[in-house]
Amino acid sequence: MRRRTTALVGSLVLLTATGCGAADMTKQASPFANAGGAKSVTLSVQSWVGAQSNVAVAQYILQHKLGYRVDTVQVDEVPAWDALSQGRVDALLEDWGHPDQEKRYVKDKKTIAHGGDLGVTGHIGWFVPTYLAKEHPDITDWRNLNKYASLFRTAESGGKGQLMDGSPSYVTNDKALVKNLKLDYQVVFAGSEAAQITQMKQFAKEKKPFLTYWYSPQWLFEKVPMTEVRLPPYKEGCDADAAKVACSYPHTPLQKYLNADFARSGGKAAAFLKKFRWTTRDQNEVSLMIADQKLDPQEAARKWVDSHPAVWKKWLS
């Protein structure tokens, strides 16, 4: 299951509300979606930079190698499934696991089709900077976290240790984990992936302690080395009840999904997106250019495409 956010590429940004009673903002569809006869594709873009990298490269190849017009729409994780089912977007290129939506739309309604493995395995966890782990080796065992809670206190954590999370719109197990593992910590949201990265980089620059929810693949590991805190081992079903979760996050092979009609009749575009499969290293290479070097996503995609023809030409065969 995936949980995070940052600014991104796209000719149309679709802002979605989350939570009980939120409006269905997926009705603000792409102007290109379902344009009868038009050689166009609409891609859903999640807000984390790895997902932006997938879309940037797919968009570049669709436009410059296959001659499609491509629109991108930013939609939160769960509303993205609704938009995909409705045909408001054609493809979702990085899903971290939404079993309820998969059952509803893929198995029952059959309005969404599985588009294949992205080739990247995702993992969420709690991390401390490696310089802190070297200073206190036992801090990487969750059972010792309370001993070090005072190291992580901030003005926002109310006298407890701070566990830094990203955006409150991300669905995480962290509050339940803190409660169920009886940890003297408070989950504090940075507000977005970008804000979280800024805080971590500042802490690292000053060699300050921090404990954070984080995930891989993620380019920041190359700039700020981090060591994972070992939570109770993940076992199948241990996270089935969100209120009772007391285990680590799983390792998740990331998946692609296509609108079912598009999967059947999307021609070369659909065939290409089904074959789109790359490595964590490939994704991080593009993510670094976008997030760290501040390249425009399409420029980053162009540079990657120019230097990796042996990879992407297989997607067109």
PDB file of C-alpha atoms in Angstrom:
ATOM      1  CA  MET A   1       0.000   0.000   0.000  1.00  0.00           C
ATOM      2  CA  ARG A   2       1.307   3.307  -0.972  1.00  0.00           C
ATOM      3  CA  ARG A   3       1.294   6.535   0.998  1.00  0.00           C
ATOM      4  CA  ARG A   4       2.868  10.056   0.064  1.00  0.00           C
ATOM      5  CA  THR A   5       3.028  13.796  -2.164  1.00  0.00           C
ATOM      6  CA  THR A   6       4.928  16.604  -4.206  1.00  0.00           C
ATOM      7  CA  ALA A   7       4.507  18.936  -7.212  1.00  0.00           C
ATOM      8  CA  LEU A   8       4.335  17.505 -10.665  1.00  0.00           C
ATOM      9  CA  VAL A   9       4.142  17.608 -14.407  1.00  0.00           C
ATOM     10  CA  GLY A  10       0.991  17.746 -16.429  1.00  0.00           C
ATOM     11  CA  SER A  11      -1.050  19.995 -18.598  1.00  0.00           C
ATOM     12  CA  LEU A  12      -4.024  19.591 -16.297  1.00  0.00           C
ATOM     13  CA  VAL A  13      -3.891  19.183 -12.525  1.00  0.00           C
ATOM     14  CA  LEU A  14      -6.879  17.546 -10.953  1.00  0.00           C
ATOM     15  CA  LEU A  15      -7.052  18.243  -7.240  1.00  0.00           C
ATOM     16  CA  THR A  16      -8.997  15.598  -5.352  1.00  0.00           C
ATOM     17  CA  ALA A  17     -10.463  15.810  -1.905  1.00  0.00           C
ATOM     18  CA  THR A  18     -10.160  12.878   0.451  1.00  0.00           C
ATOM     19  CA  GLY A  19     -12.017  11.767   3.527  1.00  0.00           C
ATOM     20  CA  CYS A  20     -15.620  11.227   4.513  1.00  0.00           C
ATOM     21  CA  GLY A  21     -18.057  13.324   2.541  1.00  0.00           C
ATOM     22  CA  ALA A  22     -15.490  14.578   0.027  1.00  0.00           C
ATOM     23  CA  ALA A  23     -16.731  15.580  -3.391  1.00  0.00           C
ATOM     24  CA  ASP A  24     -15.990  13.348  -6.379  1.00  0.00           C
ATOM     25  CA  MET A  25     -13.496  15.619  -8.087  1.00  0.00           C
ATOM     26  CA  THR A  26     -12.777  12.984 -10.729  1.00  0.00           C
ATOM     27  CA  LYS A  27     -15.607  14.611 -12.678  1.00  0.00           C
ATOM     28  CA  GLN A  28     -13.024  17.240 -13.688  1.00  0.00           C
ATOM     29  CA  ALA A  29     -11.872  14.924 -16.429  1.00  0.00           C
ATOM     30  CA  SER A  30      -9.082  15.419 -18.874  1.00  0.00           C
ATOM     31  CA  PRO A  31     -10.266  17.202 -22.026  1.00  0.00           C
ATOM     32  CA  PHE A  32      -8.601  14.428 -24.035  1.00  0.00           C
ATOM     33  CA  ALA A  33     -10.152  11.484 -22.156  1.00  0.00           C
ATOM     34  CA  ASN A  34     -12.430   9.440 -24.409  1.00  0.00           C
ATOM     35  CA  ALA A  35     -12.043  11.955 -27.228  1.00  0.00           C
ATOM     36  CA  GLY A  36     -13.689  10.000 -29.993  1.00  0.00           C
ATOM     37  CA  GLY A  37     -11.219   9.037 -32.689  1.00  0.00           C
ATOM     38  CA  ALA A  38      -8.442  11.179 -31.303  1.00  0.00           C
ATOM     39  CA  LYS A  39      -5.025   9.590 -31.052  1.00  0.00           C
ATOM     40  CA  SER A  40      -4.620  10.568 -27.444  1.00  0.00           C
ATOM     41  CA  VAL A  41      -3.841   9.002 -24.072  1.00  0.00           C
ATOM     42  CA  THR A  42      -4.591  10.263 -20.568  1.00  0.00           C
ATOM     43  CA  LEU A  43      -2.273   9.130 -17.778  1.00  0.00           C
ATOM     44  CA  SER A  44      -2.957   9.355 -14.053  1.00  0.00           C
ATOM     45  CA  VAL A  45      -0.042  10.847 -12.107  1.00  0.00           C
ATOM     46  CA  GLN A  46       0.432  10.165  -8.413  1.00  0.00           C
ATOM     47  CA  SER A  47       2.111  12.916  -6.438  1.00  0.00           C
ATOM     48  CA  TRP A  48       5.372  11.207  -5.442  1.00  0.00           C
ATOM     49  CA  VAL A  49       8.381  11.682  -7.662  1.00  0.00           C
ATOM     50  CA  GLY A  50       8.837   8.022  -8.608  1.00  0.00           C
ATOM     51  CA  ALA A  51       5.344   7.979 -10.104  1.00  0.00           C
ATOM     52  CA  GLN A  52       6.136  11.221 -11.909  1.00  0.00           C
ATOM     53  CA  SER A  53       9.186   9.547 -13.415  1.00  0.00           C
ATOM     54  CA  ASN A  54       7.143   6.647 -14.796  1.00  0.00           C
ATOM     55  CA  VAL A  55       4.668   9.027 -16.407  1.00  0.00           C
ATOM     56  CA  ALA A  56       7.331  11.402 -17.746  1.00  0.00           C
ATOM     57  CA  VAL A  57       9.103   8.611 -19.640  1.00  0.00           C
ATOM     58  CA  ALA A  58       5.871   6.994 -20.835  1.00  0.00           C
ATOM     59  CA  GLN A  59       4.583  10.384 -21.990  1.00  0.00           C
ATOM     60  CA  TYR A  60       7.803  11.195 -23.818  1.00  0.00           C
ATOM     61  CA  ILE A  61       7.827   7.890 -25.708  1.00  0.00           C
ATOM     62  CA  LEU A  62       4.115   8.037 -26.517  1.00  0.00           C
ATOM     63  CA  GLN A  63       4.530  11.536 -27.938  1.00  0.00           C
ATOM     64  CA  HIS A  64       7.896  11.325 -29.672  1.00  0.00           C
ATOM     65  CA  LYS A  65       8.076   7.665 -30.742  1.00  0.00           C
ATOM     66  CA  LEU A  66       4.419   6.728 -31.252  1.00  0.00           C
ATOM     67  CA  GLY A  67       2.860  10.060 -32.218  1.00  0.00           C
ATOM     68  CA  TYR A  68       0.194  10.299 -29.499  1.00  0.00           C
ATOM     69  CA  ARG A  69      -1.105  13.400 -27.775  1.00  0.00           C
ATOM     70  CA  VAL A  70      -0.723  12.807 -24.020  1.00  0.00           C
ATOM     71  CA  ASP A  71      -2.532  14.458 -21.158  1.00  0.00           C
ATOM     72  CA  THR A  72      -1.667  13.913 -17.491  1.00  0.00           C
ATOM     73  CA  VAL A  73      -4.016  14.291 -14.551  1.00  0.00           C
ATOM     74  CA  GLN A  74      -3.050  14.330 -10.883  1.00  0.00           C
ATOM     75  CA  VAL A  75      -5.465  12.236  -8.841  1.00  0.00           C
ATOM     76  CA  ASP A  76      -5.092  10.874  -5.296  1.00  0.00           C
ATOM     77  CA  GLU A  77      -4.647   7.134  -4.929  1.00  0.00           C
ATOM     78  CA  VAL A  78      -8.202   5.886  -4.352  1.00  0.00           C
ATOM     79  CA  PRO A  79      -9.989   8.447  -6.592  1.00  0.00           C
ATOM     80  CA  ALA A  80      -7.545   7.426  -9.336  1.00  0.00           C
ATOM     81  CA  TRP A  81      -9.209   4.008  -9.417  1.00  0.00           C
ATOM     82  CA  ASP A  82     -12.629   5.645  -9.779  1.00  0.00           C
ATOM     83  CA  ALA A  83     -11.352   7.837 -12.624  1.00  0.00           C
ATOM     84  CA  LEU A  84      -9.756   4.818 -14.313  1.00  0.00           C
ATOM     85  CA  SER A  85     -12.948   2.797 -14.040  1.00  0.00           C
ATOM     86  CA  GLN A  86     -14.980   5.670 -15.510  1.00  0.00           C
ATOM     87  CA  GLY A  87     -12.588   6.077 -18.451  1.00  0.00           C
ATOM     88  CA  ARG A  88     -11.584   9.557 -17.331  1.00  0.00           C
ATOM     89  CA  VAL A  89      -7.998   8.361 -17.388  1.00  0.00           C
ATOM     90  CA  ASP A  90      -6.594   5.498 -19.453  1.00  0.00           C
ATOM     91  CA  ALA A  91      -3.746   4.218 -17.305  1.00  0.00           C
ATOM     92  CA  LEU A  92      -2.328   4.178 -13.787  1.00  0.00           C
ATOM     93  CA  LEU A  93       1.362   3.269 -13.884  1.00  0.00           C
ATOM     94  CA  GLU A  94       2.271   2.774 -10.220  1.00  0.00           C
ATOM     95  CA  ASP A  95      -0.078   1.201  -7.711  1.00  0.00           C
ATOM     96  CA  TRP A  96       1.158   0.095  -4.295  1.00  0.00           C
ATOM     97  CA  GLY A  97      -1.745  -2.224  -3.547  1.00  0.00           C
ATOM     98  CA  HIS A  98      -5.426  -1.386  -3.129  1.00  0.00           C
ATOM     99  CA  PRO A  99      -7.141  -4.780  -2.707  1.00  0.00           C
ATOM    100  CA  ASP A 100     -10.644  -3.344  -2.187  1.00  0.00           C
ATOM    101  CA  GLN A 101     -10.482  -1.356  -5.413  1.00  0.00           C
ATOM    102  CA  GLU A 102      -8.911  -4.273  -7.276  1.00  0.00           C
ATOM    103  CA  LYS A 103     -11.736  -6.570  -6.202  1.00  0.00           C
ATOM    104  CA  ARG A 104     -14.432  -4.025  -7.080  1.00  0.00           C
ATOM    105  CA  TYR A 105     -13.138  -2.877 -10.451  1.00  0.00           C
ATOM    106  CA  VAL A 106     -10.912  -5.662 -11.783  1.00  0.00           C
ATOM    107  CA  LYS A 107     -12.649  -8.804 -10.515  1.00  0.00           C
ATOM    108  CA  ASP A 108     -16.285  -7.758 -10.095  1.00  0.00           C
ATOM    109  CA  LYS A 109     -17.100  -4.868 -12.459  1.00  0.00           C
ATOM    110  CA  LYS A 110     -14.291  -5.692 -14.914  1.00  0.00           C
ATOM    111  CA  THR A 111     -13.965  -1.996 -15.807  1.00  0.00           C
ATOM    112  CA  ILE A 112     -10.228  -2.023 -15.061  1.00  0.00           C
ATOM    113  CA  ALA A 113      -7.636  -4.467 -16.409  1.00  0.00           C
ATOM    114  CA  HIS A 114      -4.320  -5.434 -14.883  1.00  0.00           C
ATOM    115  CA  GLY A 115      -1.557  -3.834 -16.932  1.00  0.00           C
ATOM    116  CA  GLY A 116       1.384  -5.867 -15.659  1.00  0.00           C
ATOM    117  CA  ASP A 117       4.260  -5.509 -13.235  1.00  0.00           C
ATOM    118  CA  LEU A 118       6.120  -2.182 -13.275  1.00  0.00           C
ATOM    119  CA  GLY A 119       9.367  -3.994 -12.427  1.00  0.00           C
ATOM    120  CA  VAL A 120       9.908  -2.034  -9.214  1.00  0.00           C
ATOM    121  CA  THR A 121       9.344  -3.352  -5.687  1.00  0.00           C
ATOM    122  CA  GLY A 122       8.119  -0.814  -3.164  1.00  0.00           C
ATOM    123  CA  HIS A 123       8.648  -0.881   0.582  1.00  0.00           C
ATOM    124  CA  ILE A 124       7.517   1.479   3.337  1.00  0.00           C
ATOM    125  CA  GLY A 125       9.200   1.587   6.714  1.00  0.00           C
ATOM    126  CA  TRP A 126      10.504   3.712   9.563  1.00  0.00           C
ATOM    127  CA  PHE A 127      14.002   5.073   9.114  1.00  0.00           C
ATOM    128  CA  VAL A 128      16.664   6.935  11.067  1.00  0.00           C
ATOM    129  CA  PRO A 129      19.707   8.616   9.532  1.00  0.00           C
ATOM    130  CA  THR A 130      22.630   6.217   9.293  1.00  0.00           C
ATOM    131  CA  TYR A 131      24.866   8.552  11.299  1.00  0.00           C
ATOM    132  CA  LEU A 132      22.438   8.134  14.229  1.00  0.00           C
ATOM    133  CA  ALA A 133      22.282   4.350  13.789  1.00  0.00           C
ATOM    134  CA  LYS A 134      26.080   4.195  13.968  1.00  0.00           C
ATOM    135  CA  GLU A 135      26.057   6.223  17.169  1.00  0.00           C
ATOM    136  CA  HIS A 136      23.254   4.131  18.741  1.00  0.00           C
ATOM    137  CA  PRO A 137      23.168   0.717  17.017  1.00  0.00           C
ATOM    138  CA  ASP A 138      20.263  -0.592  19.089  1.00  0.00           C
ATOM    139  CA  ILE A 139      18.008   2.252  17.946  1.00  0.00           C
ATOM    140  CA  THR A 140      17.168   0.233  14.836  1.00  0.00           C
ATOM    141  CA  ASP A 141      15.085  -2.212  16.915  1.00  0.00           C
ATOM    142  CA  TRP A 142      11.565  -0.873  17.595  1.00  0.00           C
ATOM    143  CA  ARG A 143      11.681  -2.299  21.123  1.00  0.00           C
ATOM    144  CA  ASN A 144      14.347   0.290  22.001  1.00  0.00           C
ATOM    145  CA  LEU A 145      12.587   3.315  20.529  1.00  0.00           C
ATOM    146  CA  ASN A 146      11.024   4.448  23.811  1.00  0.00           C
ATOM    147  CA  LYS A 147      14.490   4.642  25.320  1.00  0.00           C
ATOM    148  CA  TYR A 148      15.396   7.213  22.681  1.00  0.00           C
ATOM    149  CA  ALA A 149      12.083   9.109  22.497  1.00  0.00           C
ATOM    150  CA  SER A 150      13.598  12.233  24.043  1.00  0.00           C
ATOM    151  CA  LEU A 151      16.054  12.487  21.120  1.00  0.00           C
ATOM    152  CA  PHE A 152      13.172  12.977  18.720  1.00  0.00           C
ATOM    153  CA  ARG A 153      11.087  15.523  20.618  1.00  0.00           C
ATOM    154  CA  THR A 154      10.038  18.607  18.684  1.00  0.00           C
ATOM    155  CA  ALA A 155       7.759  21.561  19.294  1.00  0.00           C
ATOM    156  CA  GLU A 156       5.060  19.725  17.332  1.00  0.00           C
ATOM    157  CA  SER A 157       5.261  16.349  19.084  1.00  0.00           C
ATOM    158  CA  GLY A 158       3.771  17.389  22.444  1.00  0.00           C
ATOM    159  CA  GLY A 159       6.548  16.142  24.685  1.00  0.00           C
ATOM    160  CA  LYS A 160       6.735  12.788  22.909  1.00  0.00           C
ATOM    161  CA  GLY A 161       9.165  11.628  20.263  1.00  0.00           C
ATOM    162  CA  GLN A 162       8.292  12.755  16.750  1.00  0.00           C
ATOM    163  CA  LEU A 163       7.587  10.231  14.005  1.00  0.00           C
ATOM    164  CA  MET A 164       7.661  12.306  10.826  1.00  0.00           C
ATOM    165  CA  ASP A 165       5.125  11.457   8.135  1.00  0.00           C
ATOM    166  CA  GLY A 166       4.439  13.146   4.801  1.00  0.00           C
ATOM    167  CA  SER A 167       0.972  14.338   3.822  1.00  0.00           C
ATOM    168  CA  PRO A 168      -2.129  13.730   5.959  1.00  0.00           C
ATOM    169  CA  SER A 169      -3.810  12.536   2.743  1.00  0.00           C
ATOM    170  CA  TYR A 170      -1.572   9.460   2.676  1.00  0.00           C
ATOM    171  CA  VAL A 171      -3.044   6.321   4.158  1.00  0.00           C
ATOM    172  CA  THR A 172      -0.511   4.920   6.619  1.00  0.00           C
ATOM    173  CA  ASN A 173      -0.478   2.464   9.520  1.00  0.00           C
ATOM    174  CA  ASP A 174       1.736   4.703  11.631  1.00  0.00           C
ATOM    175  CA  LYS A 175      -0.789   5.979  14.188  1.00  0.00           C
ATOM    176  CA  ALA A 176      -2.000   2.431  14.797  1.00  0.00           C
ATOM    177  CA  LEU A 177       1.562   1.159  15.058  1.00  0.00           C
ATOM    178  CA  VAL A 178       2.477   3.805  17.645  1.00  0.00           C
ATOM    179  CA  LYS A 179      -0.607   2.944  19.686  1.00  0.00           C
ATOM    180  CA  ASN A 180      -0.443  -0.832  19.393  1.00  0.00           C
ATOM    181  CA  LEU A 181       3.308  -1.061  20.036  1.00  0.00           C
ATOM    182  CA  LYS A 182       2.886   1.301  23.024  1.00  0.00           C
ATOM    183  CA  LEU A 183       5.442   3.772  21.769  1.00  0.00           C
ATOM    184  CA  ASP A 184       5.937   7.187  23.350  1.00  0.00           C
ATOM    185  CA  TYR A 185       5.732   8.936  19.983  1.00  0.00           C
ATOM    186  CA  GLN A 186       3.464  11.322  18.105  1.00  0.00           C
ATOM    187  CA  VAL A 187       2.915  11.145  14.344  1.00  0.00           C
ATOM    188  CA  VAL A 188       3.592  14.615  12.910  1.00  0.00           C
ATOM    189  CA  PHE A 189       2.789  15.329   9.264  1.00  0.00           C
ATOM    190  CA  ALA A 190       5.238  17.440   7.276  1.00  0.00           C
ATOM    191  CA  GLY A 191       2.472  18.262   4.798  1.00  0.00           C
ATOM    192  CA  SER A 192       3.899  16.793   1.594  1.00  0.00           C
ATOM    193  CA  GLU A 193       6.724  14.675   0.241  1.00  0.00           C
ATOM    194  CA  ALA A 194       8.597  17.843  -0.711  1.00  0.00           C
ATOM    195  CA  ALA A 195       8.221  19.325   2.786  1.00  0.00           C
ATOM    196  CA  GLN A 196       9.301  16.046   4.358  1.00  0.00           C
ATOM    197  CA  ILE A 197      12.400  15.906   2.162  1.00  0.00           C
ATOM    198  CA  THR A 198      13.270  19.495   3.067  1.00  0.00           C
ATOM    199  CA  GLN A 199      13.061  18.674   6.782  1.00  0.00           C
ATOM    200  CA  MET A 200      15.134  15.509   6.450  1.00  0.00           C
ATOM    201  CA  LYS A 201      17.827  17.270   4.448  1.00  0.00           C
ATOM    202  CA  GLN A 202      17.997  20.054   7.028  1.00  0.00           C
ATOM    203  CA  PHE A 203      18.214  17.581   9.929  1.00  0.00           C
ATOM    204  CA  ALA A 204      20.941  15.667   8.088  1.00  0.00           C
ATOM    205  CA  LYS A 205      22.887  18.851   7.345  1.00  0.00           C
ATOM    206  CA  GLU A 206      22.933  19.619  11.071  1.00  0.00           C
ATOM    207  CA  LYS A 207      23.450  15.941  12.035  1.00  0.00           C
ATOM    208  CA  LYS A 208      20.293  16.002  14.144  1.00  0.00           C
ATOM    209  CA  PRO A 209      18.310  12.890  15.100  1.00  0.00           C
ATOM    210  CA  PHE A 210      15.086  12.142  13.247  1.00  0.00           C
ATOM    211  CA  LEU A 211      12.714   9.200  12.899  1.00  0.00           C
ATOM    212  CA  THR A 212      10.658   9.163   9.734  1.00  0.00           C
ATOM    213  CA  TYR A 213       8.168   7.170   7.732  1.00  0.00           C
ATOM    214  CA  TRP A 214       9.854   6.667   4.348  1.00  0.00           C
ATOM    215  CA  TYR A 215       9.890   4.324   1.395  1.00  0.00           C
ATOM    216  CA  SER A 216      11.884   2.875  -1.417  1.00  0.00           C
ATOM    217  CA  PRO A 217      12.474   3.323  -4.246  1.00  0.00           C
ATOM    218  CA  GLN A 218      13.359   6.915  -3.418  1.00  0.00           C
ATOM    219  CA  TRP A 219      16.218   9.033  -4.727  1.00  0.00           C
ATOM    220  CA  LEU A 220      16.834  10.712  -1.341  1.00  0.00           C
ATOM    221  CA  PHE A 221      18.643   7.623  -0.008  1.00  0.00           C
ATOM    222  CA  GLU A 222      21.533   8.586  -2.295  1.00  0.00           C
ATOM    223  CA  LYS A 223      21.753  12.012  -0.663  1.00  0.00           C
ATOM    224  CA  VAL A 224      20.811  11.158   2.932  1.00  0.00           C
ATOM    225  CA  PRO A 225      21.809   7.585   3.883  1.00  0.00           C
ATOM    226  CA  MET A 226      19.181   6.071   6.170  1.00  0.00           C
ATOM    227  CA  THR A 227      18.838   2.824   8.104  1.00  0.00           C
ATOM    228  CA  GLU A 228      15.514   1.062   8.589  1.00  0.00           C
ATOM    229  CA  VAL A 229      14.111   0.468  12.067  1.00  0.00           C
ATOM    230  CA  ARG A 230      13.075  -3.168  12.420  1.00  0.00           C
ATOM    231  CA  LEU A 231       9.366  -3.366  13.240  1.00  0.00           C
ATOM    232  CA  PRO A 232       7.639  -6.678  14.110  1.00  0.00           C
ATOM    233  CA  PRO A 233       7.875  -8.887  11.008  1.00  0.00           C
ATOM    234  CA  TYR A 234       5.202  -8.657   8.349  1.00  0.00           C
ATOM    235  CA  LYS A 235       3.004 -11.718   7.955  1.00  0.00           C
ATOM    236  CA  GLU A 236       0.203 -12.153   5.455  1.00  0.00           C
ATOM    237  CA  GLY A 237      -2.956 -10.617   6.904  1.00  0.00           C
ATOM    238  CA  CYS A 238      -1.289  -8.837   9.813  1.00  0.00           C
ATOM    239  CA  ASP A 239      -2.457  -5.504   8.402  1.00  0.00           C
ATOM    240  CA  ALA A 240      -5.996  -6.631   7.532  1.00  0.00           C
ATOM    241  CA  ASP A 241      -7.534  -4.669  10.415  1.00  0.00           C
ATOM    242  CA  ALA A 242      -6.194  -1.117  10.164  1.00  0.00           C
ATOM    243  CA  ALA A 243      -6.901  -0.403  13.844  1.00  0.00           C
ATOM    244  CA  LYS A 244      -4.992  -3.457  15.074  1.00  0.00           C
ATOM    245  CA  VAL A 245      -1.874  -3.286  12.890  1.00  0.00           C
ATOM    246  CA  ALA A 246       1.266  -4.134  14.866  1.00  0.00           C
ATOM    247  CA  CYS A 247       3.595  -5.318  12.099  1.00  0.00           C
ATOM    248  CA  SER A 248       5.909  -3.835   9.493  1.00  0.00           C
ATOM    249  CA  TYR A 249       4.851  -2.859   5.994  1.00  0.00           C
ATOM    250  CA  PRO A 250       5.158  -5.467   3.215  1.00  0.00           C
ATOM    251  CA  HIS A 251       7.438  -5.444   0.209  1.00  0.00           C
ATOM    252  CA  THR A 252       5.098  -4.777  -2.716  1.00  0.00           C
ATOM    253  CA  PRO A 253       5.763  -5.445  -6.422  1.00  0.00           C
ATOM    254  CA  LEU A 254       4.297  -2.280  -7.956  1.00  0.00           C
ATOM    255  CA  GLN A 255       1.593  -2.759 -10.566  1.00  0.00           C
ATOM    256  CA  LYS A 256       0.066  -0.988 -13.582  1.00  0.00           C
ATOM    257  CA  TYR A 257      -3.639  -0.826 -14.373  1.00  0.00           C
ATOM    258  CA  LEU A 258      -5.505   0.212 -17.517  1.00  0.00           C
ATOM    259  CA  ASN A 259      -9.090   1.137 -18.198  1.00  0.00           C
ATOM    260  CA  ALA A 260     -10.585  -2.098 -19.550  1.00  0.00           C
ATOM    261  CA  ASP A 261     -11.890  -0.550 -22.790  1.00  0.00           C
ATOM    262  CA  PHE A 262      -8.527   1.129 -23.392  1.00  0.00           C
ATOM    263  CA  ALA A 263      -6.712  -2.156 -22.673  1.00  0.00           C
ATOM    264  CA  ARG A 264      -8.769  -3.828 -25.426  1.00  0.00           C
ATOM    265  CA  SER A 265      -8.863  -1.063 -28.039  1.00  0.00           C
ATOM    266  CA  GLY A 266      -6.011   1.294 -27.156  1.00  0.00           C
ATOM    267  CA  GLY A 267      -3.820   0.073 -30.001  1.00  0.00           C
ATOM    268  CA  LYS A 268      -0.101   0.725 -29.878  1.00  0.00           C
ATOM    269  CA  ALA A 269      -0.431   2.939 -26.816  1.00  0.00           C
ATOM    270  CA  ALA A 270      -2.045   0.211 -24.721  1.00  0.00           C
ATOM    271  CA  ALA A 271       0.418  -2.401 -25.983  1.00  0.00           C
ATOM    272  CA  PHE A 272       3.332  -0.126 -25.091  1.00  0.00           C
ATOM    273  CA  LEU A 273       2.052   0.626 -21.576  1.00  0.00           C
ATOM    274  CA  LYS A 274       1.549  -3.078 -20.880  1.00  0.00           C
ATOM    275  CA  LYS A 275       5.206  -3.698 -21.831  1.00  0.00           C
ATOM    276  CA  PHE A 276       6.532  -0.685 -19.910  1.00  0.00           C
ATOM    277  CA  ARG A 277       8.754  -2.279 -17.265  1.00  0.00           C
ATOM    278  CA  TRP A 278      11.943  -0.900 -15.766  1.00  0.00           C
ATOM    279  CA  THR A 279      14.142  -1.179 -12.695  1.00  0.00           C
ATOM    280  CA  THR A 280      14.404   0.735  -9.446  1.00  0.00           C
ATOM    281  CA  ARG A 281      17.709   2.091 -10.719  1.00  0.00           C
ATOM    282  CA  ASP A 282      16.057   3.387 -13.901  1.00  0.00           C
ATOM    283  CA  GLN A 283      13.284   5.089 -11.949  1.00  0.00           C
ATOM    284  CA  ASN A 284      15.672   6.638  -9.433  1.00  0.00           C
ATOM    285  CA  GLU A 285      17.842   7.970 -12.265  1.00  0.00           C
ATOM    286  CA  VAL A 286      14.912   9.963 -13.629  1.00  0.00           C
ATOM    287  CA  SER A 287      13.683  10.923 -10.144  1.00  0.00           C
ATOM    288  CA  LEU A 288      17.068  12.389  -9.255  1.00  0.00           C
ATOM    289  CA  MET A 289      16.995  14.555 -12.359  1.00  0.00           C
ATOM    290  CA  ILE A 290      13.494  15.802 -11.557  1.00  0.00           C
ATOM    291  CA  ALA A 291      13.673  16.290  -7.803  1.00  0.00           C
ATOM    292  CA  ASP A 292      17.338  16.948  -7.097  1.00  0.00           C
ATOM    293  CA  GLN A 293      18.635  18.498 -10.309  1.00  0.00           C
ATOM    294  CA  LYS A 294      15.316  20.331 -10.871  1.00  0.00           C
ATOM    295  CA  LEU A 295      15.005  19.321 -14.517  1.00  0.00           C
ATOM    296  CA  ASP A 296      11.642  19.603 -16.204  1.00  0.00           C
ATOM    297  CA  PRO A 297      10.173  16.062 -16.189  1.00  0.00           C
ATOM    298  CA  GLN A 298      10.075  15.903 -19.991  1.00  0.00           C
ATOM    299  CA  GLU A 299      13.717  16.985 -20.209  1.00  0.00           C
ATOM    300  CA  ALA A 300      14.645  14.330 -17.650  1.00  0.00           C
ATOM    301  CA  ALA A 301      12.670  11.775 -19.681  1.00  0.00           C
ATOM    302  CA  ARG A 302      14.431  12.841 -22.891  1.00  0.00           C
ATOM    303  CA  LYS A 303      17.852  12.395 -21.306  1.00  0.00           C
ATOM    304  CA  TRP A 304      16.929   8.957 -19.977  1.00  0.00           C
ATOM    305  CA  VAL A 305      15.424   7.849 -23.296  1.00  0.00           C
ATOM    306  CA  ASP A 306      18.487   9.050 -25.215  1.00  0.00           C
ATOM    307  CA  SER A 307      20.836   7.055 -22.985  1.00  0.00           C
ATOM    308  CA  HIS A 308      18.801   3.830 -22.599  1.00  0.00           C
ATOM    309  CA  PRO A 309      17.542   2.811 -26.071  1.00  0.00           C
ATOM    310  CA  ALA A 310      18.098  -0.875 -25.371  1.00  0.00           C
ATOM    311  CA  VAL A 311      15.579  -0.693 -22.521  1.00  0.00           C
ATOM    312  CA  TRP A 312      12.681   1.218 -24.058  1.00  0.00           C
ATOM    313  CA  LYS A 313      12.880  -0.226 -27.582  1.00  0.00           C
ATOM    314  CA  LYS A 314      11.756  -3.543 -26.092  1.00  0.00           C
ATOM    315  CA  TRP A 315       8.539  -1.829 -24.998  1.00  0.00           C
ATOM    316  CA  LEU A 316       7.721  -1.008 -28.618  1.00  0.00           C
ATOM    317  CA  SER A 317       8.365  -4.422 -30.123  1.00  0.00           C
TER     318      SER A 317
END
